[in-house]
Amino acid sequence: MLSYTFIAIVAAVLTWLELPRMRREKEYREIWGFAAFMLLAIGISVAQTMLKEIPTPLVFITAIFKPFSDLLSAVGLIQ
Amino acid sequence: MNRRKKILAMILLQTVIALLLSSCWNRRELNELAIAVGAGVDWVDNQYRLSVQVAIPGQVTSKRGASTQAPATLYTAEGDTIFEAARRMTQISPRKIYFSHLRIFLMDEAMAREGVAKVLDLLARDHEFRPDFYLAITKGTTAEEALKIMTPMETIPANKLFNSLQISDKSWSSSMVVTLDELINGITSTGKHPVLTGLMVTGDKKIGEDKKNVEDIYTPSQLQYSGLAVFKFDKLIGWLNEKDSRGYRLIRGDVKSSVGYVSCRNKGKVVLETLRTDTKLKGRLVDSRPELDIKVSLEGNIGSVECSGLDLTEPSTIRQLEVDMEEKVTKILEDVIDKVQTEHKVDIFGFGEAFHRSHPKTWKRIEQEWDDRYFTSLVTHVSVDYKIRGTGTTNDSFLNDLKE
Amino acid sequence: MPEVKISLRQVSILTAMYLIGSAILILPSGMASMAKQDAWIASLVGMGFGFIILTVQWQLSRKYPETNLLCLSEKLLGKWVGKIVNLLFLVTLFLGGPAPVLHDIGLFMTVQMLPETPIQAIIYLFGLLVILGVRLGLEVLARSAELLFPWFLLLFLSMSILLLSTIKWENAQPILETGVSPIIQAAISFVSIAFLPNIVLLIVYPGSVNRSEDTHKAVYIGCLIGGLVLFMIIALSILVLGPEVTARNQYPSYILAKNINIGNFLQRIEAVMAVMWFITLFFRISLYTYAITIGFSQIFNIKNYQPLVLPIGWIMAMVSVFIYPNVPYEAHFNKKIWGPYTITVGFLFPLFLLCLHYLRKKRPQKSKKSSNSA
């Protein structure tokens, strides 16, 4: 529970820091971008507290580059 | 934004101060630490017995005579692994034992014959051990007993072990400073097997453990370095005596200074103090068999003259002394090589490594059989070059004018 | 968005720090395990490769002055294809770049200096610093780099000089024993960690240097300085520790600092030397994060990148904690995947764009069309 409160506090502080200025300057695109990334950050944080073990996102890169890596190993350019 | 910034700065400042006040996670104050200065491992009843000598800070600094307590204390614990034994020690030690200031690590002969590699991995892996302590093998005594001996001069025995090893390595060259990195390199290398200095306890051990040992001018029981332990990979297989040890060190090329004598024609000896040495090992292939050139060049002064009729102002006398010394050193080196080739049959000299450096391709082929097939029958060509630079503070010896 | 202009000297210093950061920690061990005592040769070969790669990257950039890589790919690939490629590039770069480097510094601290401290504590604190730096902008980063670079040089040179007495030349012999293939492999691992990620600089520098026509020269100078520093660290590791110890240790450069002992008096200064790692890794993570943040703002047509820094930094600190499940995974990733990935984005990608540029130039009408659409 403590972690959720902490996430909420961080999110609130960050919004309080950035939002009023953007509204004053009428930077609406910026507000949308900020909101999107904030949601993503909160999502990841919540996921991290809820799940014990998160698979590393590097598995995607690994999956994509595995064939290229195998090719380079076969040629002998990487070990 | 400005006010916001101010508030944020305040909060950040508070956080930083709070962080500083609470300090580190695993902070350890000096008065919560037991500083281990010496450690030893014995192999007893199929278990490791770890003994740790811990310095008692108050006893080291306080004026002599005021205290009745020993300057260090010894904790001993047994375990199936050394790490367990070290942690089990917290059952008897009032503080957590801190290994960063370790000076010397001893292993007893019985354990060295079983193999030391398992012990060394912990020392290499754990972050608390720094790579600057020395290692030695106890000979004819256990590591635990050796760590119990009281020593004069250096009140902490581990410090005495550390310093006297360093000094004798530098100025007598029969014992040798070996650090963890060097030992591990020796164990894993195929072209060079490691050696470690031996440590003995002389005299009566029972008195040595007592305060009586340091109360009189004469110290009944002493810790003495003696000879080198020969290893095959990580297992001890034999010992080199003092003379062989000095020959060995000369071949390895890390002698800083030493002393040796040559006999004069009319009874007596001339002692030469070696000040600089340099050794070059070079492999060659003769009829596809490896051979090795050992070129040793030494530089020294005349240290003392114990015979009459020696004209030291004459360059030819100096040349004669040089030639005699060269022959003598050559003999010592050939002896130790011969002894190791026939008795121990392991390449502790690093001949394999030298050959590896000069003939990498051939080495690849013969690497696996080096010890068994090539080293024992390896032909070596020893050539020694001794240069006498000075004659000390006097010229001719007054012994020449002595009326008999 | 405030106008940002940094000087050529600042470009050189930032580039050098970016190049050294993280490579100084993780390179020597990996290269020594591949090329053994010839790792120092491999680093020179790697520098050769590195400058070829740099030439490709900056040839492309100079064809379109004041245009950064992302605008450029939108121009050459067409708006939508370009945006998708850019997005993929930025997301993968984010996962492979700043988050792992932040993890590296945490891992280094927990392995070597503060073993009982949770890695989160170090990652969050260091992450906070990076967020602060990036939020304040490139100019602030460049100036602080200028201030910290002399300190870095001082520590580095004093470490090199203090280690001179412990050098054993036999450690580097026999030269060229392992053959050409391991040297090439080690050289590729060198470029993939040190030089190929320089593609990030193509996002950072265009449009923010006061004499932009000479940016590439300043980058070359920075890379030369950084490359020489890395060469010296690798050579010292080999000469002082020997190839086996270098390969076996996780952080050989730290063990190097531990080996400093002048007369039993000047010793145990490795914690001071670790400042070197902090400085360079800070700039590495900051430049990555800066590039990614302005990249995202460009893709979504956001003029001011600053509001995005805080959330992206937050994500970075969070992701960084679980980016590597354990240490062997990191070694495996660096060895197997990071190389091919950086070759793709750092060399093949700009090379492809460069070819595309020449093709378009041959058929001028088409290039006009695409530039209109961009």
GROMACS .gro file of N, CA, C and O in nm, chain B residues 1 12 19 24-26 28 87 96 100-103 124 126-132 162 166 181-182 184-185 188 356-358 360-361 363-364, chain C residues 37 111-118 121 125 128 132 135 168 170 173-175 177-178 241-242 244-245 248-249 255 258-260 264 267-268 270:
model
  280
   80MET      N    1   0.591   2.923  -1.147
   80MET     CA    2   0.702   2.828  -1.154
   80MET      C    3   0.808   2.863  -1.052
   80MET      O    4   0.867   2.776  -0.989
   91LEU      N    5   1.375   1.904  -0.174
   91LEU     CA    6   1.495   1.830  -0.213
   91LEU      C    7   1.604   1.845  -0.109
   91LEU      O    8   1.669   1.748  -0.069
   98LEU      N    9   1.901   1.213   0.400
   98LEU     CA   10   1.985   1.104   0.350
   98LEU      C   11   2.122   1.108   0.416
   98LEU      O   12   2.176   1.006   0.455
  103CYS      N   13   2.498   0.567   0.532
  103CYS     CA   14   2.485   0.454   0.439
  103CYS      C   15   2.408   0.339   0.500
  103CYS      O   16   2.390   0.329   0.621
  104TRP      N   17   2.368   0.250   0.412
  104TRP     CA   18   2.295   0.131   0.452
  104TRP      C   19   2.378   0.045   0.546
  104TRP      O   20   2.341   0.012   0.656
  105ASN      N   21   2.493   0.006   0.492
  105ASN     CA   22   2.574  -0.088   0.570
  105ASN      C   23   2.696  -0.016   0.625
  105ASN      O   24   2.808  -0.060   0.611
  107ARG      N   25   2.961   0.095   0.883
  107ARG     CA   26   3.015   0.026   0.999
  107ARG      C   27   3.117   0.117   1.065
  107ARG      O   28   3.217   0.153   1.004
  166ARG      N   29   3.109  -1.684   0.910
  166ARG     CA   30   2.987  -1.629   0.969
  166ARG      C   31   2.955  -1.693   1.103
  166ARG      O   32   2.898  -1.631   1.192
  175LYS      N   33   3.129  -0.784   1.417
  175LYS     CA   34   3.141  -0.847   1.286
  175LYS      C   35   3.286  -0.835   1.238
  175LYS      O   36   3.349  -0.730   1.248
  179SER      N   37   3.898  -0.634   0.530
  179SER     CA   38   3.967  -0.549   0.432
  179SER      C   39   4.111  -0.519   0.469
  179SER      O   40   4.190  -0.482   0.385
  180HIS      N   41   4.143  -0.531   0.598
  180HIS     CA   42   4.279  -0.498   0.638
  180HIS      C   43   4.364  -0.621   0.665
  180HIS      O   44   4.462  -0.615   0.738
  181LEU      N   45   4.324  -0.732   0.608
  181LEU     CA   46   4.397  -0.856   0.625
  181LEU      C   47   4.541  -0.841   0.575
  181LEU      O   48   4.564  -0.787   0.468
  182ARG      N   49   4.637  -0.885   0.655
  182ARG     CA   50   4.776  -0.877   0.613
  182ARG      C   51   4.826  -1.011   0.559
  182ARG      O   52   4.901  -1.017   0.464
  203ALA      N   53   3.885  -1.434  -0.375
  203ALA     CA   54   3.883  -1.354  -0.498
  203ALA      C   55   3.745  -1.294  -0.521
  203ALA      O   56   3.732  -1.188  -0.580
  205ASP      N   57   3.479  -1.236  -0.281
  205ASP     CA   58   3.421  -1.148  -0.182
  205ASP      C   59   3.482  -1.010  -0.193
  205ASP      O   60   3.603  -0.995  -0.208
  206HIS      N   61   3.396  -0.908  -0.184
  206HIS     CA   62   3.447  -0.773  -0.207
  206HIS      C   63   3.529  -0.722  -0.091
  206HIS      O   64   3.602  -0.626  -0.104
  207GLU      N   65   3.516  -0.785   0.028
  207GLU     CA   66   3.583  -0.729   0.144
  207GLU      C   67   3.733  -0.758   0.141
  207GLU      O   68   3.812  -0.686   0.200
  208PHE      N   69   3.773  -0.863   0.073
  208PHE     CA   70   3.915  -0.894   0.065
  208PHE      C   71   3.980  -0.808  -0.041
  208PHE      O   72   3.935  -0.803  -0.154
  209ARG      N   73   4.086  -0.738  -0.002
  209ARG     CA   74   4.161  -0.660  -0.100
  209ARG      C   75   4.279  -0.745  -0.148
  209ARG      O   76   4.323  -0.833  -0.076
  210PRO      N   77   4.329  -0.717  -0.268
  210PRO     CA   78   4.429  -0.811  -0.322
  210PRO      C   79   4.570  -0.786  -0.269
  210PRO      O   80   4.666  -0.824  -0.331
  211ASP      N   81   4.586  -0.724  -0.153
  211ASP     CA   82   4.721  -0.687  -0.114
  211ASP      C   83   4.774  -0.765   0.007
  211ASP      O   84   4.874  -0.726   0.065
  241PHE      N   85   5.372  -1.017   0.813
  241PHE     CA   86   5.368  -0.939   0.689
  241PHE      C   87   5.502  -0.869   0.665
  241PHE      O   88   5.562  -0.880   0.559
  245GLN      N   89   5.809  -0.942   0.386
  245GLN     CA   90   5.848  -0.839   0.290
  245GLN      C   91   5.999  -0.813   0.295
  245GLN      O   92   6.065  -0.803   0.192
  260ASP      N   93   4.644  -1.263  -0.660
  260ASP     CA   94   4.639  -1.262  -0.807
  260ASP      C   95   4.748  -1.351  -0.865
  260ASP      O   96   4.723  -1.429  -0.958
  261GLU      N   97   4.870  -1.338  -0.810
  261GLU     CA   98   4.981  -1.416  -0.863
  261GLU      C   99   4.956  -1.565  -0.842
  261GLU      O  100   4.982  -1.647  -0.929
  263ILE      N  101   4.667  -1.720  -0.810
  263ILE     CA  102   4.561  -1.771  -0.898
  263ILE      C  103   4.612  -1.783  -1.041
  263ILE      O  104   4.585  -1.881  -1.110
  264ASN      N  105   4.692  -1.683  -1.085
  264ASN     CA  106   4.751  -1.694  -1.217
  264ASN      C  107   4.835  -1.819  -1.229
  264ASN      O  108   4.833  -1.888  -1.331
  267THR      N  109   4.615  -2.139  -1.257
  267THR     CA  110   4.542  -2.160  -1.382
  267THR      C  111   4.634  -2.171  -1.502
  267THR      O  112   4.594  -2.224  -1.604
  435HIS      N  113   5.617  -2.025  -2.428
  435HIS     CA  114   5.491  -1.976  -2.486
  435HIS      C  115   5.510  -1.838  -2.549
  435HIS      O  116   5.462  -1.810  -2.657
  436ARG      N  117   5.587  -1.752  -2.480
  436ARG     CA  118   5.609  -1.617  -2.532
  436ARG      C  119   5.692  -1.617  -2.659
  436ARG      O  120   5.669  -1.538  -2.749
  437SER      N  121   5.790  -1.708  -2.666
  437SER     CA  122   5.878  -1.701  -2.782
  437SER      C  123   5.827  -1.788  -2.898
  437SER      O  124   5.849  -1.755  -3.013
  439PRO      N  125   5.473  -1.916  -2.973
  439PRO     CA  126   5.332  -1.939  -2.944
  439PRO      C  127   5.272  -2.055  -3.023
  439PRO      O  128   5.186  -2.128  -2.972
  440LYS      N  129   5.314  -2.074  -3.146
  440LYS     CA  130   5.251  -2.177  -3.230
  440LYS      C  131   5.288  -2.316  -3.182
  440LYS      O  132   5.202  -2.403  -3.169
  442TRP      N  133   5.391  -2.392  -2.893
  442TRP     CA  134   5.336  -2.408  -2.757
  442TRP      C  135   5.195  -2.466  -2.763
  442TRP      O  136   5.158  -2.554  -2.686
  443LYS      N  137   5.115  -2.419  -2.855
  443LYS     CA  138   4.978  -2.469  -2.868
  443LYS      C  139   4.978  -2.621  -2.880
  443LYS      O  140   4.890  -2.688  -2.828
  520GLN      N  141   4.585  -1.139  -2.438
  520GLN     CA  142   4.682  -1.030  -2.418
  520GLN      C  143   4.686  -0.934  -2.536
  520GLN      O  144   4.754  -0.833  -2.529
  594VAL      N  145   2.814  -0.414  -0.625
  594VAL     CA  146   2.911  -0.524  -0.628
  594VAL      C  147   3.038  -0.485  -0.555
  594VAL      O  148   3.091  -0.561  -0.475
  595GLN      N  149   3.087  -0.365  -0.582
  595GLN     CA  150   3.220  -0.331  -0.533
  595GLN      C  151   3.222  -0.249  -0.406
  595GLN      O  152   3.313  -0.263  -0.325
  596MET      N  153   3.129  -0.159  -0.389
  596MET     CA  154   3.146  -0.064  -0.280
  596MET      C  155   3.041  -0.076  -0.171
  596MET      O  156   3.074  -0.070  -0.054
  597LEU      N  157   2.915  -0.089  -0.206
  597LEU     CA  158   2.809  -0.092  -0.104
  597LEU      C  159   2.726  -0.219  -0.122
  597LEU      O  160   2.613  -0.213  -0.168
  598PRO      N  161   2.782  -0.335  -0.088
  598PRO     CA  162   2.716  -0.461  -0.125
  598PRO      C  163   2.582  -0.484  -0.059
  598PRO      O  164   2.501  -0.557  -0.111
  599GLU      N  165   2.555  -0.421   0.054
  599GLU     CA  166   2.428  -0.449   0.118
  599GLU      C  167   2.322  -0.344   0.089
  599GLU      O  168   2.209  -0.354   0.135
  600THR      N  169   2.360  -0.243   0.012
  600THR     CA  170   2.263  -0.140  -0.026
  600THR      C  171   2.177  -0.193  -0.140
  600THR      O  172   2.229  -0.252  -0.233
  601PRO      N  173   2.045  -0.173  -0.131
  601PRO     CA  174   1.964  -0.217  -0.245
  601PRO      C  175   1.998  -0.135  -0.369
  601PRO      O  176   2.024  -0.015  -0.359
  604ALA      N  177   1.822   0.208  -0.449
  604ALA     CA  178   1.862   0.334  -0.386
  604ALA      C  179   1.959   0.409  -0.475
  604ALA      O  180   1.946   0.530  -0.495
  608LEU      N  181   1.871   0.759  -0.701
  608LEU     CA  182   1.945   0.882  -0.674
  608LEU      C  183   2.020   0.930  -0.798
  608LEU      O  184   2.016   1.047  -0.834
  611LEU      N  185   1.779   1.060  -1.054
  611LEU     CA  186   1.731   1.193  -1.020
  611LEU      C  187   1.828   1.299  -1.072
  611LEU      O  188   1.788   1.401  -1.129
  615LEU      N  189   1.751   1.585  -1.355
  615LEU     CA  190   1.778   1.726  -1.329
  615LEU      C  191   1.864   1.785  -1.442
  615LEU      O  192   1.833   1.891  -1.497
  618ARG      N  193   1.667   1.803  -1.775
  618ARG     CA  194   1.561   1.903  -1.768
  618ARG      C  195   1.620   2.042  -1.787
  618ARG      O  196   1.561   2.129  -1.850
  651LYS      N  197   5.400  -0.506  -1.594
  651LYS     CA  198   5.485  -0.619  -1.630
  651LYS      C  199   5.468  -0.643  -1.780
  651LYS      O  200   5.361  -0.682  -1.825
  653GLU      N  201   5.579  -0.868  -1.967
  653GLU     CA  202   5.556  -1.007  -2.012
  653GLU      C  203   5.407  -1.036  -2.027
  653GLU      O  204   5.368  -1.124  -2.101
  656GLN      N  205   5.288  -1.042  -2.373
  656GLN     CA  206   5.352  -1.131  -2.469
  656GLN      C  207   5.287  -1.270  -2.463
  656GLN      O  208   5.239  -1.309  -2.357
  657PRO      N  209   5.290  -1.351  -2.565
  657PRO     CA  210   5.337  -1.319  -2.699
  657PRO      C  211   5.234  -1.237  -2.776
  657PRO      O  212   5.116  -1.261  -2.765
  658ILE      N  213   5.285  -1.144  -2.854
  658ILE     CA  214   5.196  -1.056  -2.929
  658ILE      C  215   5.135  -1.133  -3.046
  658ILE      O  216   5.202  -1.215  -3.109
  660GLU      N  217   4.922  -1.373  -3.054
  660GLU     CA  218   4.917  -1.518  -3.043
  660GLU      C  219   4.781  -1.572  -3.084
  660GLU      O  220   4.771  -1.674  -3.150
  661THR      N  221   4.676  -1.501  -3.042
  661THR     CA  222   4.542  -1.556  -3.059
  661THR      C  223   4.497  -1.556  -3.205
  661THR      O  224   4.397  -1.617  -3.237
  724LEU      N  225   4.747  -0.628  -1.470
  724LEU     CA  226   4.678  -0.743  -1.412
  724LEU      C  227   4.703  -0.872  -1.489
  724LEU      O  228   4.691  -0.980  -1.434
  725GLY      N  229   4.733  -0.861  -1.616
  725GLY     CA  230   4.744  -0.980  -1.699
  725GLY      C  231   4.609  -1.016  -1.757
  725GLY      O  232   4.506  -0.981  -1.700
  727GLU      N  233   4.438  -1.292  -1.784
  727GLU     CA  234   4.346  -1.381  -1.711
  727GLU      C  235   4.268  -1.306  -1.604
  727GLU      O  236   4.147  -1.316  -1.595
  728VAL      N  237   4.341  -1.231  -1.522
  728VAL     CA  238   4.275  -1.158  -1.414
  728VAL      C  239   4.179  -1.055  -1.472
  728VAL      O  240   4.068  -1.037  -1.423
  731ARG      N  241   3.870  -1.230  -1.580
  731ARG     CA  242   3.792  -1.293  -1.474
  731ARG      C  243   3.718  -1.192  -1.389
  731ARG      O  244   3.614  -1.223  -1.333
  732ASN      N  245   3.772  -1.071  -1.378
  732ASN     CA  246   3.706  -0.972  -1.293
  732ASN      C  247   3.594  -0.902  -1.368
  732ASN      O  248   3.602  -0.880  -1.487
  738ILE      N  249   3.980  -0.283  -1.014
  738ILE     CA  250   4.087  -0.363  -0.956
  738ILE      C  251   4.221  -0.294  -0.982
  738ILE      O  252   4.312  -0.296  -0.898
  741LYS      N  253   4.268  -0.045  -0.731
  741LYS     CA  254   4.303  -0.111  -0.605
  741LYS      C  255   4.451  -0.146  -0.599
  741LYS      O  256   4.508  -0.162  -0.492
  742ASN      N  257   4.511  -0.164  -0.716
  742ASN     CA  258   4.651  -0.206  -0.719
  742ASN      C  259   4.749  -0.092  -0.695
  742ASN      O  260   4.868  -0.117  -0.683
  743ILE      N  261   4.697   0.030  -0.693
  743ILE     CA  262   4.788   0.143  -0.670
  743ILE      C  263   4.844   0.133  -0.529
  743ILE      O  264   4.770   0.124  -0.432
  747ASN      N  265   5.359   0.181   0.029
  747ASN     CA  266   5.266   0.153   0.139
  747ASN      C  267   5.204   0.279   0.197
  747ASN      O  268   5.155   0.280   0.308
  750GLN      N  269   4.788   0.452  -0.104
  750GLN     CA  270   4.718   0.330  -0.139
  750GLN      C  271   4.573   0.340  -0.095
  750GLN      O  272   4.533   0.436  -0.033
  751ARG      N  273   4.495   0.240  -0.135
  751ARG     CA  274   4.352   0.236  -0.101
  751ARG      C  275   4.279   0.362  -0.148
  751ARG      O  276   4.201   0.422  -0.076
  753GLU      N  277   4.100   0.364  -0.434
  753GLU     CA  278   4.010   0.326  -0.542
  753GLU      C  279   3.877   0.398  -0.533
  753GLU      O  280   3.814   0.425  -0.635
   0.00000   0.00000   0.00000
